[in-house]
Short mmCIF file of C-alpha atoms and ligand atoms in Angstrom, two decimals:
data_model
loop_
_atom_site.label_atom_id
_atom_site.label_comp_id
_atom_site.label_asym_id
_atom_site.label_seq_id
_atom_site.Cartn_x
_atom_site.Cartn_y
_atom_site.Cartn_z
CA MET A 1 3.52 8.92 26.00
CA SER A 2 2.02 7.89 22.70
CA LEU A 3 -1.66 8.32 21.89
CA GLN A 4 -3.82 5.40 23.03
CA PHE A 5 -6.77 3.86 21.23
CA LYS A 6 -9.82 2.06 22.58
CA SER A 7 -12.94 0.39 21.31
CA THR A 8 -16.16 2.33 20.68
CA ARG A 9 -18.11 -0.44 22.42
CA GLY A 10 -16.64 -0.53 25.89
CA ASP A 11 -13.74 -2.99 25.86
CA LYS A 12 -11.34 -1.29 28.29
CA THR A 13 -8.09 -2.47 26.68
CA LEU A 14 -5.94 0.45 25.59
CA ILE A 15 -3.66 -0.09 22.63
CA THR A 16 -1.25 1.96 20.54
CA ALA A 17 -1.85 3.11 16.98
CA SER A 18 0.40 0.41 15.55
CA GLN A 19 -1.49 -2.28 17.45
CA ALA A 20 -4.81 -0.88 16.23
CA ILE A 21 -3.52 -0.91 12.66
CA VAL A 22 -2.60 -4.59 12.89
CA LYS A 23 -5.87 -5.58 14.55
CA GLY A 24 -8.20 -3.53 12.35
CA ILE A 25 -11.26 -4.00 14.55
CA SER A 26 -11.74 -4.62 18.27
CA GLU A 27 -12.77 -8.05 19.55
CA ASP A 28 -16.03 -6.67 20.94
CA GLY A 29 -16.99 -5.62 17.40
CA GLY A 30 -16.24 -1.95 18.08
CA LEU A 31 -13.95 0.33 16.09
CA TYR A 32 -10.77 1.83 17.49
CA VAL A 33 -10.87 5.51 18.33
CA PRO A 34 -8.21 7.77 19.84
CA CYS A 35 -8.78 8.23 23.60
CA GLU A 36 -8.33 11.91 22.97
CA ILE A 37 -8.32 13.71 19.62
CA PRO A 38 -4.91 15.40 19.47
CA LYS A 39 -4.66 19.13 18.75
CA ILE A 40 -2.20 20.26 16.11
CA ASP A 41 0.85 21.29 18.03
CA PHE A 42 2.33 23.70 15.55
CA ASN A 43 1.43 27.14 14.29
CA LEU A 44 -1.17 26.28 11.65
CA GLU A 45 0.18 28.93 9.32
CA LYS A 46 3.21 26.72 8.76
CA ILE A 47 1.11 24.46 6.56
CA LEU A 48 1.24 27.06 3.81
CA GLU A 49 4.87 26.24 3.13
CA MET A 50 4.62 22.48 3.27
CA ASN A 51 4.36 19.99 0.45
CA TYR A 52 2.00 17.04 0.78
CA ARG A 53 4.57 14.74 2.35
CA GLU A 54 5.72 17.29 4.90
CA LEU A 55 2.16 18.06 5.88
CA ALA A 56 1.32 14.37 6.09
CA TYR A 57 4.14 13.95 8.57
CA GLU A 58 3.00 16.82 10.79
CA VAL A 59 -0.56 15.45 10.93
CA LEU A 60 0.14 11.73 11.11
CA LYS A 61 2.81 11.98 13.82
CA LEU A 62 0.09 13.15 16.20
CA ILE A 63 -2.10 10.12 15.54
CA ILE A 64 0.28 7.31 14.71
CA SER A 65 2.46 8.54 17.48
CA ASP A 66 4.19 5.31 18.43
CA PHE A 67 6.09 5.29 15.12
CA THR A 68 9.52 6.86 15.16
CA GLU A 69 10.12 9.88 12.95
CA GLU A 70 12.18 7.73 10.63
CA GLU A 71 9.52 5.00 10.36
CA LEU A 72 6.71 7.41 9.65
CA LYS A 73 8.66 9.46 7.13
CA CYS A 74 9.71 6.29 5.36
CA CYS A 75 6.05 5.20 5.04
CA ILE A 76 5.01 8.63 3.77
CA ASN A 77 7.82 8.95 1.25
CA SER A 78 7.25 5.45 -0.09
CA ALA A 79 3.53 6.12 -0.56
CA TYR A 80 3.34 9.62 -2.00
CA ASP A 81 5.74 9.39 -4.92
CA GLU A 82 5.47 8.86 -8.69
CA LYS A 83 2.52 6.55 -8.15
CA PHE A 84 0.57 9.80 -8.27
CA ASP A 85 0.43 11.62 -11.57
CA THR A 86 1.00 14.99 -9.89
CA ASP A 87 3.49 15.91 -7.19
CA LEU A 88 0.75 17.94 -5.53
CA ILE A 89 -0.90 14.55 -4.78
CA ALA A 90 -4.24 16.26 -4.05
CA PRO A 91 -4.58 19.36 -6.25
CA LEU A 92 -7.36 21.89 -5.77
CA LYS A 93 -9.06 22.86 -9.06
CA SER A 94 -11.46 25.67 -9.67
CA ALA A 95 -14.30 25.32 -12.19
CA ALA A 96 -17.80 26.77 -12.58
CA ASP A 97 -17.22 28.99 -9.51
CA GLU A 98 -16.56 26.01 -7.25
CA TYR A 99 -13.45 24.42 -5.79
CA PHE A 100 -12.78 20.72 -6.28
CA LEU A 101 -10.23 18.87 -4.19
CA GLU A 102 -9.11 16.21 -6.67
CA LEU A 103 -8.23 13.06 -4.78
CA PHE A 104 -8.07 10.78 -7.79
CA HIS A 105 -4.52 11.14 -9.05
CA GLY A 106 -3.31 7.78 -7.78
CA ARG A 107 -3.07 4.37 -9.39
CA THR A 108 -6.73 3.44 -9.39
CA LEU A 109 -8.20 6.88 -10.01
CA ALA A 110 -10.20 7.11 -6.78
CA PHE A 111 -9.63 8.83 -3.45
CA LYS A 112 -9.09 5.43 -1.82
CA ASP A 113 -5.55 5.53 -3.27
CA ILE A 114 -4.54 8.26 -0.84
CA ALA A 115 -4.96 5.97 2.14
CA LEU A 116 -4.30 2.65 0.47
CA SER A 117 -0.96 3.65 -0.98
CA ILE A 118 0.35 4.20 2.55
CA LEU A 119 -1.56 1.49 4.45
CA PRO A 120 0.68 -1.43 3.37
CA TYR A 121 3.72 0.44 4.72
CA LEU A 122 1.94 1.38 7.94
CA LEU A 123 0.82 -2.20 8.39
CA LYS A 124 4.21 -3.78 7.75
CA THR A 125 5.92 -1.33 10.09
CA SER A 126 3.23 -1.92 12.73
CA ALA A 127 3.58 -5.69 12.47
CA LYS A 128 7.35 -5.43 12.83
CA LYS A 129 7.11 -3.11 15.84
CA ASN A 130 4.77 -5.51 17.59
CA GLY A 131 6.70 -8.67 16.78
CA VAL A 132 3.93 -10.08 14.60
CA ASP A 133 5.53 -12.49 12.17
CA ASP A 134 2.39 -14.23 10.94
CA LYS A 135 1.28 -13.62 7.39
CA ILE A 136 -1.23 -10.78 7.37
CA VAL A 137 -4.42 -11.51 5.45
CA ILE A 138 -6.20 -8.37 4.33
CA LEU A 139 -9.91 -9.03 4.04
CA THR A 140 -11.76 -6.36 2.15
CA ALA A 141 -15.37 -5.70 1.28
CA THR A 142 -15.70 -3.18 -1.50
CA SER A 143 -18.41 -1.11 -3.09
CA GLY A 144 -16.05 -0.75 -6.06
CA ASP A 145 -13.10 1.51 -5.38
CA THR A 146 -11.56 0.22 -2.16
CA GLY A 147 -11.07 -3.23 -3.65
CA LYS A 148 -8.91 -2.11 -6.52
CA ALA A 149 -6.99 0.43 -4.48
CA ALA A 150 -6.26 -2.21 -1.81
CA LEU A 151 -5.22 -4.74 -4.46
CA GLU A 152 -2.80 -2.26 -6.01
CA GLY A 153 -1.44 -1.36 -2.58
CA PHE A 154 -0.90 -4.92 -1.40
CA ALA A 155 -0.11 -6.84 -4.61
CA ASP A 156 3.16 -8.72 -4.13
CA VAL A 157 3.86 -7.11 -0.74
CA ASP A 158 5.83 -9.78 1.19
CA GLY A 159 4.15 -11.27 4.20
CA THR A 160 0.63 -10.35 3.09
CA LYS A 161 -2.29 -11.87 1.23
CA ILE A 162 -5.28 -9.89 0.09
CA ILE A 163 -8.83 -11.13 -0.47
CA VAL A 164 -11.45 -8.80 -1.96
CA PHE A 165 -15.22 -9.32 -2.11
CA PHE A 166 -17.28 -7.11 -4.39
CA PRO A 167 -21.02 -7.10 -5.24
CA GLU A 168 -21.15 -8.85 -8.61
CA GLU A 169 -24.04 -6.68 -9.80
CA GLY A 170 -23.17 -3.51 -7.94
CA VAL A 171 -20.01 -2.01 -9.44
CA SER A 172 -19.32 -0.15 -12.68
CA PRO A 173 -17.95 -2.16 -15.63
CA VAL A 174 -14.64 -0.33 -15.38
CA GLN A 175 -14.40 -0.96 -11.64
CA LYS A 176 -15.08 -4.64 -12.19
CA MET A 177 -12.48 -5.00 -14.94
CA GLN A 178 -9.94 -3.19 -12.77
CA MET A 179 -10.40 -5.79 -10.04
CA VAL A 180 -10.74 -9.03 -12.01
CA THR A 181 -7.63 -8.29 -14.07
CA GLN A 182 -5.46 -7.70 -10.98
CA THR A 183 -2.07 -9.40 -11.08
CA GLY A 184 0.01 -10.42 -8.06
CA LYS A 185 0.64 -13.86 -6.53
CA ASN A 186 -0.97 -12.91 -3.23
CA THR A 187 -4.23 -11.49 -4.62
CA CYS A 188 -7.67 -13.08 -4.59
CA VAL A 189 -10.88 -11.47 -5.87
CA ALA A 190 -14.42 -12.86 -5.69
CA GLY A 191 -17.77 -11.45 -6.76
CA ILE A 192 -20.64 -12.10 -4.38
CA LYS A 193 -24.34 -12.45 -5.05
CA GLY A 194 -25.42 -9.66 -2.73
CA ASN A 195 -24.75 -5.99 -2.11
CA PHE A 196 -21.96 -4.11 -0.35
CA ASP A 197 -23.68 -4.27 3.04
CA ASP A 198 -23.82 -8.07 2.76
CA ALA A 199 -20.11 -8.22 1.97
CA GLN A 200 -19.15 -5.79 4.73
CA THR A 201 -21.28 -7.58 7.34
CA ALA A 202 -19.76 -10.97 6.44
CA VAL A 203 -16.23 -9.58 6.59
CA LYS A 204 -16.82 -7.87 9.94
CA GLN A 205 -18.16 -11.17 11.31
CA ILE A 206 -15.02 -12.98 10.21
CA PHE A 207 -12.89 -10.41 12.05
CA THR A 208 -14.68 -11.14 15.32
CA ASP A 209 -14.87 -14.93 14.83
CA ASN A 210 -12.46 -16.20 17.50
CA GLU A 211 -12.67 -19.81 16.41
CA LEU A 212 -11.68 -19.05 12.85
CA ALA A 213 -8.95 -16.72 14.08
CA ALA A 214 -7.48 -19.50 16.24
CA GLU A 215 -7.67 -22.00 13.39
CA LEU A 216 -5.84 -19.67 11.02
CA LYS A 217 -3.35 -18.54 13.64
CA SER A 218 -2.24 -22.17 13.87
CA LYS A 219 -1.49 -21.96 10.16
CA GLY A 220 0.44 -18.72 10.64
CA TYR A 221 -2.15 -16.17 9.51
CA VAL A 222 -3.71 -13.10 11.13
CA PHE A 223 -6.47 -10.99 9.64
CA SER A 224 -6.44 -7.25 9.16
CA SER A 225 -8.59 -4.81 7.28
CA ALA A 226 -8.09 -2.35 4.46
CA ASN A 227 -11.57 -0.89 4.94
CA SER A 228 -11.99 2.43 6.70
CA ILE A 229 -12.79 0.54 9.90
CA ASN A 230 -8.96 0.41 10.15
CA ILE A 231 -7.56 3.53 11.80
CA GLY A 232 -4.53 3.24 9.49
CA ARG A 233 -6.86 3.82 6.59
CA LEU A 234 -8.65 6.74 8.19
CA ALA A 235 -5.71 8.73 9.55
CA PRO A 236 -4.05 9.45 6.16
CA GLN A 237 -7.35 10.95 4.97
CA ILE A 238 -7.18 13.71 7.58
CA VAL A 239 -4.14 15.17 5.83
CA TYR A 240 -5.89 16.37 2.69
CA TYR A 241 -8.36 18.51 4.63
CA PHE A 242 -5.42 20.52 5.93
CA TYR A 243 -3.84 20.53 2.49
CA ALA A 244 -7.05 21.82 0.87
CA TYR A 245 -7.19 24.61 3.43
CA ALA A 246 -3.64 25.66 2.66
CA GLN A 247 -4.42 25.76 -1.06
CA MET A 248 -7.51 27.91 -0.44
CA VAL A 249 -5.36 30.42 1.44
CA LYS A 250 -2.68 30.38 -1.23
CA ASN A 251 -5.11 30.97 -4.08
CA GLY A 252 -6.57 33.93 -2.22
CA SER A 253 -10.11 32.56 -1.74
CA ILE A 254 -9.81 32.94 2.01
CA LYS A 255 -7.59 34.68 4.52
CA PHE A 256 -5.64 32.60 6.92
CA GLY A 257 -7.90 31.78 9.89
CA ASP A 258 -11.20 32.02 7.96
CA LYS A 259 -13.45 29.00 8.23
CA ILE A 260 -14.43 26.96 5.19
CA ASN A 261 -17.03 24.29 4.40
CA PHE A 262 -16.37 20.90 2.88
CA THR A 263 -18.98 18.93 0.96
CA VAL A 264 -18.17 15.24 0.93
CA PRO A 265 -19.80 12.51 -1.20
CA THR A 266 -20.43 9.90 1.45
CA GLY A 267 -20.90 6.15 1.66
CA ASN A 268 -19.20 4.36 4.53
CA PHE A 269 -18.60 7.70 6.29
CA GLY A 270 -14.81 7.36 6.32
CA ASP A 271 -13.91 10.35 4.21
CA ILE A 272 -16.14 12.81 6.04
CA LEU A 273 -15.13 11.40 9.43
CA ALA A 274 -11.55 12.30 8.58
CA GLY A 275 -12.86 15.85 8.01
CA PHE A 276 -14.46 15.74 11.45
CA TYR A 277 -11.12 14.74 12.97
CA ALA A 278 -9.36 17.55 11.07
CA LYS A 279 -11.82 20.04 12.52
CA GLU A 280 -11.43 18.66 16.04
CA MET A 281 -7.65 18.83 15.63
CA GLY A 282 -7.94 22.55 15.01
CA LEU A 283 -8.55 23.16 11.30
CA PRO A 284 -10.90 26.14 10.81
CA VAL A 285 -13.98 24.37 9.44
CA ASN A 286 -17.48 25.78 9.50
CA LYS A 287 -19.74 23.04 8.12
CA LEU A 288 -19.12 19.53 6.94
CA ILE A 289 -21.86 18.73 4.47
CA CYS A 290 -22.52 15.03 4.14
CA ALA A 291 -23.83 14.35 0.61
CA SER A 292 -25.81 11.19 -0.13
CA ASN A 293 -27.25 9.71 -3.30
CA ASP A 294 -30.68 8.05 -3.51
CA ASN A 295 -29.62 5.74 -0.66
CA LYS A 296 -30.11 8.67 1.66
CA VAL A 297 -30.04 6.96 5.06
CA LEU A 298 -27.53 9.50 6.30
CA TYR A 299 -29.49 12.51 5.07
CA ASP A 300 -32.60 11.25 6.88
CA PHE A 301 -30.53 10.54 9.97
CA PHE A 302 -29.04 14.01 10.21
CA LYS A 303 -32.45 15.60 9.57
CA THR A 304 -34.60 13.46 11.86
CA GLY A 305 -32.30 11.71 14.31
CA VAL A 306 -33.50 8.29 13.15
CA TYR A 307 -31.06 5.97 11.40
CA ASN A 308 -33.26 3.52 9.56
CA THR A 309 -31.93 0.88 7.19
CA ASN A 310 -35.40 -0.66 6.70
CA ARG A 311 -35.64 0.56 3.16
CA GLU A 312 -35.01 -0.49 -0.37
CA PHE A 313 -31.39 -0.59 -1.49
CA VAL A 314 -31.06 1.43 -4.69
CA VAL A 315 -28.38 0.68 -7.30
CA THR A 316 -27.27 4.11 -8.55
CA ALA A 317 -24.72 5.63 -10.93
CA SER A 318 -22.56 6.40 -7.86
CA PRO A 319 -22.04 2.80 -6.72
CA SER A 320 -19.31 3.58 -4.19
CA MET A 321 -21.97 5.40 -2.18
CA ASP A 322 -24.60 2.65 -2.41
CA ILE A 323 -24.39 1.77 1.25
CA LEU A 324 -27.05 1.57 3.94
CA ILE A 325 -24.84 0.69 6.91
CA SER A 326 -22.13 3.34 7.17
CA SER A 327 -19.58 1.78 9.50
CA ASN A 328 -17.71 4.89 10.51
CA LEU A 329 -20.80 6.63 11.80
CA GLU A 330 -20.17 4.53 14.89
CA ARG A 331 -17.03 6.55 15.58
CA LEU A 332 -18.91 9.84 15.28
CA LEU A 333 -21.61 8.59 17.67
CA TYR A 334 -18.92 7.62 20.12
CA HIS A 335 -17.14 10.97 20.00
CA ILE A 336 -20.35 12.96 20.29
CA SER A 337 -22.00 10.88 22.99
CA GLU A 338 -18.67 10.37 24.76
CA SER A 339 -20.12 7.05 25.85
CA ALA A 340 -19.20 3.54 24.80
CA GLU A 341 -22.35 2.32 26.52
CA THR A 342 -24.59 4.51 24.35
CA THR A 343 -22.67 3.56 21.22
CA LYS A 344 -22.96 -0.14 21.99
CA THR A 345 -26.70 0.16 22.66
CA LEU A 346 -27.24 1.95 19.35
CA MET A 347 -25.20 -0.63 17.44
CA ASP A 348 -27.10 -3.48 19.11
CA GLU A 349 -30.38 -1.84 18.12
CA LEU A 350 -29.14 -1.46 14.57
CA LYS A 351 -28.44 -5.17 14.49
CA SER A 352 -31.75 -6.27 15.99
CA ASP A 353 -34.20 -3.61 14.70
CA LYS A 354 -32.25 -2.25 11.72
CA LYS A 355 -32.62 1.25 13.16
CA TYR A 356 -31.83 3.51 16.11
CA SER A 357 -32.39 7.09 17.24
CA PHE A 358 -29.75 9.65 18.14
CA LYS A 359 -29.70 13.35 17.32
CA VAL A 360 -26.47 14.83 15.96
CA SER A 361 -26.29 18.63 16.12
CA SER A 362 -25.73 20.31 12.76
CA ASP A 363 -22.75 22.03 14.38
CA TYR A 364 -20.97 18.78 13.68
CA ILE A 365 -22.37 17.67 10.33
CA THR A 366 -25.24 18.63 8.03
CA GLY A 367 -26.89 16.16 5.67
CA GLU A 368 -27.92 16.79 2.07
CA TYR A 369 -28.65 14.51 -0.84
CA ALA A 370 -29.08 14.55 -4.60
CA THR A 371 -31.23 12.30 -6.74
CA GLN A 372 -29.78 10.66 -9.80
CA GLU A 373 -31.49 13.27 -11.98
CA GLU A 374 -30.07 16.17 -9.97
CA THR A 375 -26.66 14.53 -10.09
CA PHE A 376 -26.74 14.15 -13.89
CA MET A 377 -27.94 17.73 -14.27
CA GLY A 378 -25.01 18.83 -12.14
CA ILE A 379 -22.52 17.08 -14.43
CA LYS A 380 -24.02 18.72 -17.49
CA GLU A 381 -24.20 22.15 -15.86
CA VAL A 382 -20.56 22.20 -14.76
CA TYR A 383 -19.42 20.86 -18.11
CA GLU A 384 -21.39 23.47 -20.04
CA LYS A 385 -20.27 26.32 -17.82
CA SER A 386 -16.60 25.47 -17.68
CA GLY A 387 -15.63 22.41 -19.72
CA TYR A 388 -14.76 20.62 -16.45
CA VAL A 389 -16.01 17.06 -16.04
CA MET A 390 -17.00 15.61 -12.66
CA ASP A 391 -17.48 11.94 -11.93
CA THR A 392 -20.87 10.71 -10.71
CA HIS A 393 -19.87 10.72 -7.01
CA THR A 394 -18.34 14.17 -7.02
CA ALA A 395 -21.49 15.30 -8.82
CA VAL A 396 -23.66 14.06 -5.95
CA ALA A 397 -21.64 16.37 -3.71
CA TYR A 398 -21.91 19.26 -6.18
CA ALA A 399 -25.69 18.93 -6.55
CA SER A 400 -26.12 18.50 -2.79
CA TYR A 401 -24.02 21.56 -2.11
CA LYS A 402 -26.13 23.64 -4.51
CA LYS A 403 -29.26 22.60 -2.60
CA TYR A 404 -27.61 23.30 0.73
CA LYS A 405 -26.58 26.76 -0.37
CA LYS A 406 -30.02 27.61 -1.68
CA GLU A 407 -31.69 26.44 1.52
CA THR A 408 -29.31 28.12 3.95
CA ASN A 409 -27.78 31.10 2.12
CA ASP A 410 -24.52 30.07 3.73
CA ASN A 411 -21.86 31.96 1.77
CA THR A 412 -18.84 30.40 3.45
CA GLN A 413 -16.24 29.31 0.92
CA ASN A 414 -16.75 25.65 0.12
CA VAL A 415 -14.56 22.82 -1.12
CA ILE A 416 -16.16 19.90 -2.92
CA VAL A 417 -14.24 16.74 -2.19
CA SER A 418 -13.77 15.10 -5.58
CA THR A 419 -13.45 11.38 -5.10
CA ALA A 420 -13.01 9.76 -8.50
CA SER A 421 -11.87 10.40 -12.03
CA PRO A 422 -14.83 10.68 -14.42
CA TYR A 423 -13.16 7.98 -16.52
CA LYS A 424 -14.08 5.39 -13.94
CA PHE A 425 -17.73 6.11 -14.58
CA ALA A 426 -17.40 7.26 -18.17
CA LYS A 427 -20.63 5.85 -19.51
CA ASP A 428 -22.86 7.59 -16.97
CA VAL A 429 -20.87 10.79 -17.24
CA CYS A 430 -21.33 10.82 -21.05
CA ARG A 431 -25.06 10.10 -20.66
CA ALA A 432 -25.39 12.97 -18.22
CA ILE A 433 -23.77 15.34 -20.71
CA ASP A 434 -25.86 14.17 -23.68
CA SER A 435 -28.72 11.66 -23.80
CA LYS A 436 -27.54 10.51 -27.21
CA TYR A 437 -25.00 8.42 -25.28
CA ASP A 438 -27.66 6.47 -23.36
CA ASN A 439 -26.77 3.17 -25.01
CA LEU A 440 -23.05 3.63 -25.22
CA ASN A 441 -20.78 0.63 -24.59
CA PRO A 442 -19.11 1.29 -21.22
CA PHE A 443 -15.57 0.84 -22.60
CA LYS A 444 -16.20 2.82 -25.79
CA ALA A 445 -17.35 5.53 -23.39
CA LEU A 446 -13.72 6.08 -22.38
CA ASP A 447 -12.90 7.27 -25.90
CA VAL A 448 -16.05 9.34 -26.12
CA LEU A 449 -15.33 11.04 -22.80
CA SER A 450 -11.81 11.75 -23.91
CA GLU A 451 -13.16 13.53 -26.98
CA ILE A 452 -15.74 15.49 -25.01
CA TRP A 453 -13.30 16.55 -22.30
CA LYS A 454 -10.21 16.90 -24.48
CA GLU A 455 -8.15 15.06 -21.86
CA LYS A 456 -6.23 11.83 -22.50
CA ILE A 457 -7.56 8.56 -21.07
CA PRO A 458 -5.41 7.89 -17.99
CA VAL A 459 -2.88 5.09 -18.58
CA GLN A 460 -4.19 3.38 -15.46
CA ILE A 461 -7.32 2.28 -17.35
CA SER A 462 -6.66 2.65 -21.04
CA GLY A 463 -7.27 -0.65 -22.80
CA ILE A 464 -8.73 -2.13 -19.61
CA ASP A 465 -11.34 -4.16 -21.51
CA LYS A 466 -8.58 -6.01 -23.37
CA ARG A 467 -6.70 -7.20 -20.32
CA GLU A 468 -6.82 -10.84 -19.29
CA ILE A 469 -9.44 -11.77 -16.68
CA LEU A 470 -7.60 -13.53 -13.87
CA HIS A 471 -10.33 -13.81 -11.22
CA LYS A 472 -13.57 -15.49 -12.20
CA THR A 473 -15.06 -16.70 -8.92
CA VAL A 474 -18.60 -15.68 -7.96
CA ILE A 475 -20.04 -16.98 -4.67
CA GLU A 476 -23.17 -16.77 -2.53
CA LYS A 477 -22.89 -14.30 0.34
CA SER A 478 -23.39 -17.17 2.80
CA GLU A 479 -20.21 -18.82 1.46
CA ILE A 480 -17.81 -16.00 2.25
CA LYS A 481 -16.41 -17.53 5.42
CA ASN A 482 -15.85 -20.95 3.87
CA PHE A 483 -14.28 -19.37 0.86
CA VAL A 484 -11.74 -17.60 3.06
CA ARG A 485 -11.02 -20.79 4.96
CA ASN A 486 -10.47 -22.79 1.80
CA TYR A 487 -8.32 -20.15 0.17
CA LEU A 488 -5.99 -20.13 3.17
CA LYS A 489 -5.68 -23.93 3.40
C1 PLP B 1 -15.53 5.23 -1.32
C2 PLP B 1 -16.02 6.34 -2.15
C3 PLP B 1 -16.90 7.31 -1.65
C4 PLP B 1 -17.43 7.26 -0.24
O1 PLP B 1 -16.46 7.43 0.74
P1 PLP B 1 -16.70 6.91 2.21
O2 PLP B 1 -15.45 7.12 2.94
O3 PLP B 1 -17.06 5.46 2.08
O4 PLP B 1 -17.85 7.70 2.76
C5 PLP B 1 -17.28 8.34 -2.48
N1 PLP B 1 -16.84 8.40 -3.77
C6 PLP B 1 -16.02 7.48 -4.28
C7 PLP B 1 -15.60 7.60 -5.70
C8 PLP B 1 -15.57 6.42 -3.51
O5 PLP B 1 -14.74 5.52 -4.03
#
């Protein structure tokens, strides 16, 4: 029988992976989780011989288990092709005595591409399997990178429309240009006056608004999500933890069977949660280190057991991590507490009091954080030592890992999950390397970075400032629902 999924908040309905992919979020507001985390059913050593696509199949077949072999392989092969600028898809690089798992070789230069290049295929196949012939409307809240990656994934995909909301003041200039210049008949992008949490909360409310759902259903639309609340977004991210492990064995850093650490720059907690699933599925992982920027809600939570969003929201140079309400933490709470009742109580408290208490053992995840200054120093240090350039998010993980290592003396081999190309955040990266670039124009910074790093500007963003702006709407956060309604009229 195929793996079943259920809500984190107590709704007893069991559904298959393909149904969960179409629905995105449960009607009770909970997120779908597997009833049981599957164990890898093959000799792990086999992963050493597999390419990315083969490995993706072995991992995904255990989770999206109601797809046939042919369906799943077709999704995987359509996603992980020349869209990536390396056939390795997720290469492991070594620089300044550290290992970086580069997840930014896709179309939009951020790790979101790994999941969002396969999600449209998973979704279309899921809809077909379940006899859904309504048009699927992908509603997406973005802190900068998801929006563009989802737009690229879904642009001109038949039977879908995609609407993206981004914080007008909260994304990098390159991120913004990437989104507002998006082509495709079925794409819609709007800036909102508010931050990512505002956008995500509004979008989650729309998903659970039965009245609106009924109204749109009568017009032939159903909603789904491209955010990591969708299990179809999360599952493909588990693959690269296995792939990183295989590369660490192959390059001789570890022996097969040794445990390794991963340090993950974290925002909505999707990336690191995939690492948690990889570990539970049987990958030899010692620690998962959750790295935060100045919005260090998660760091405080893992240290003290109190998740408290009553605090100032800081706009940082790592905007994709500027998040106070990390949606996927709900899934971790569910798996650890093994109780939908507990999870629901905590989520209700979060809504009413903006905080809750729950202690997560560091056996599962350890929190660290890096200030903006520490992050910038990290970029400079790695560049000076090795010539390698990290983006501002990866640098949060690097600086956090350095602190973790100093505090714990843990000498386990570590992989830093590298989530974006430095070109996406070129201005801040240049400033970190030399303060003479403090007032650099953000688009000129692409050329400057290219000179510093001696690497060509990726074609995905070269000349981005000269492209035509196609999406100019900016709305109040309170208008999101009406905007969606009007757009779908
Ligand atoms: C989205 C993103 C993150 C955070 O990942 P989560 O899954 O939201 O925790 C980190 N870095 C970059 C560059 C991102 O785009």
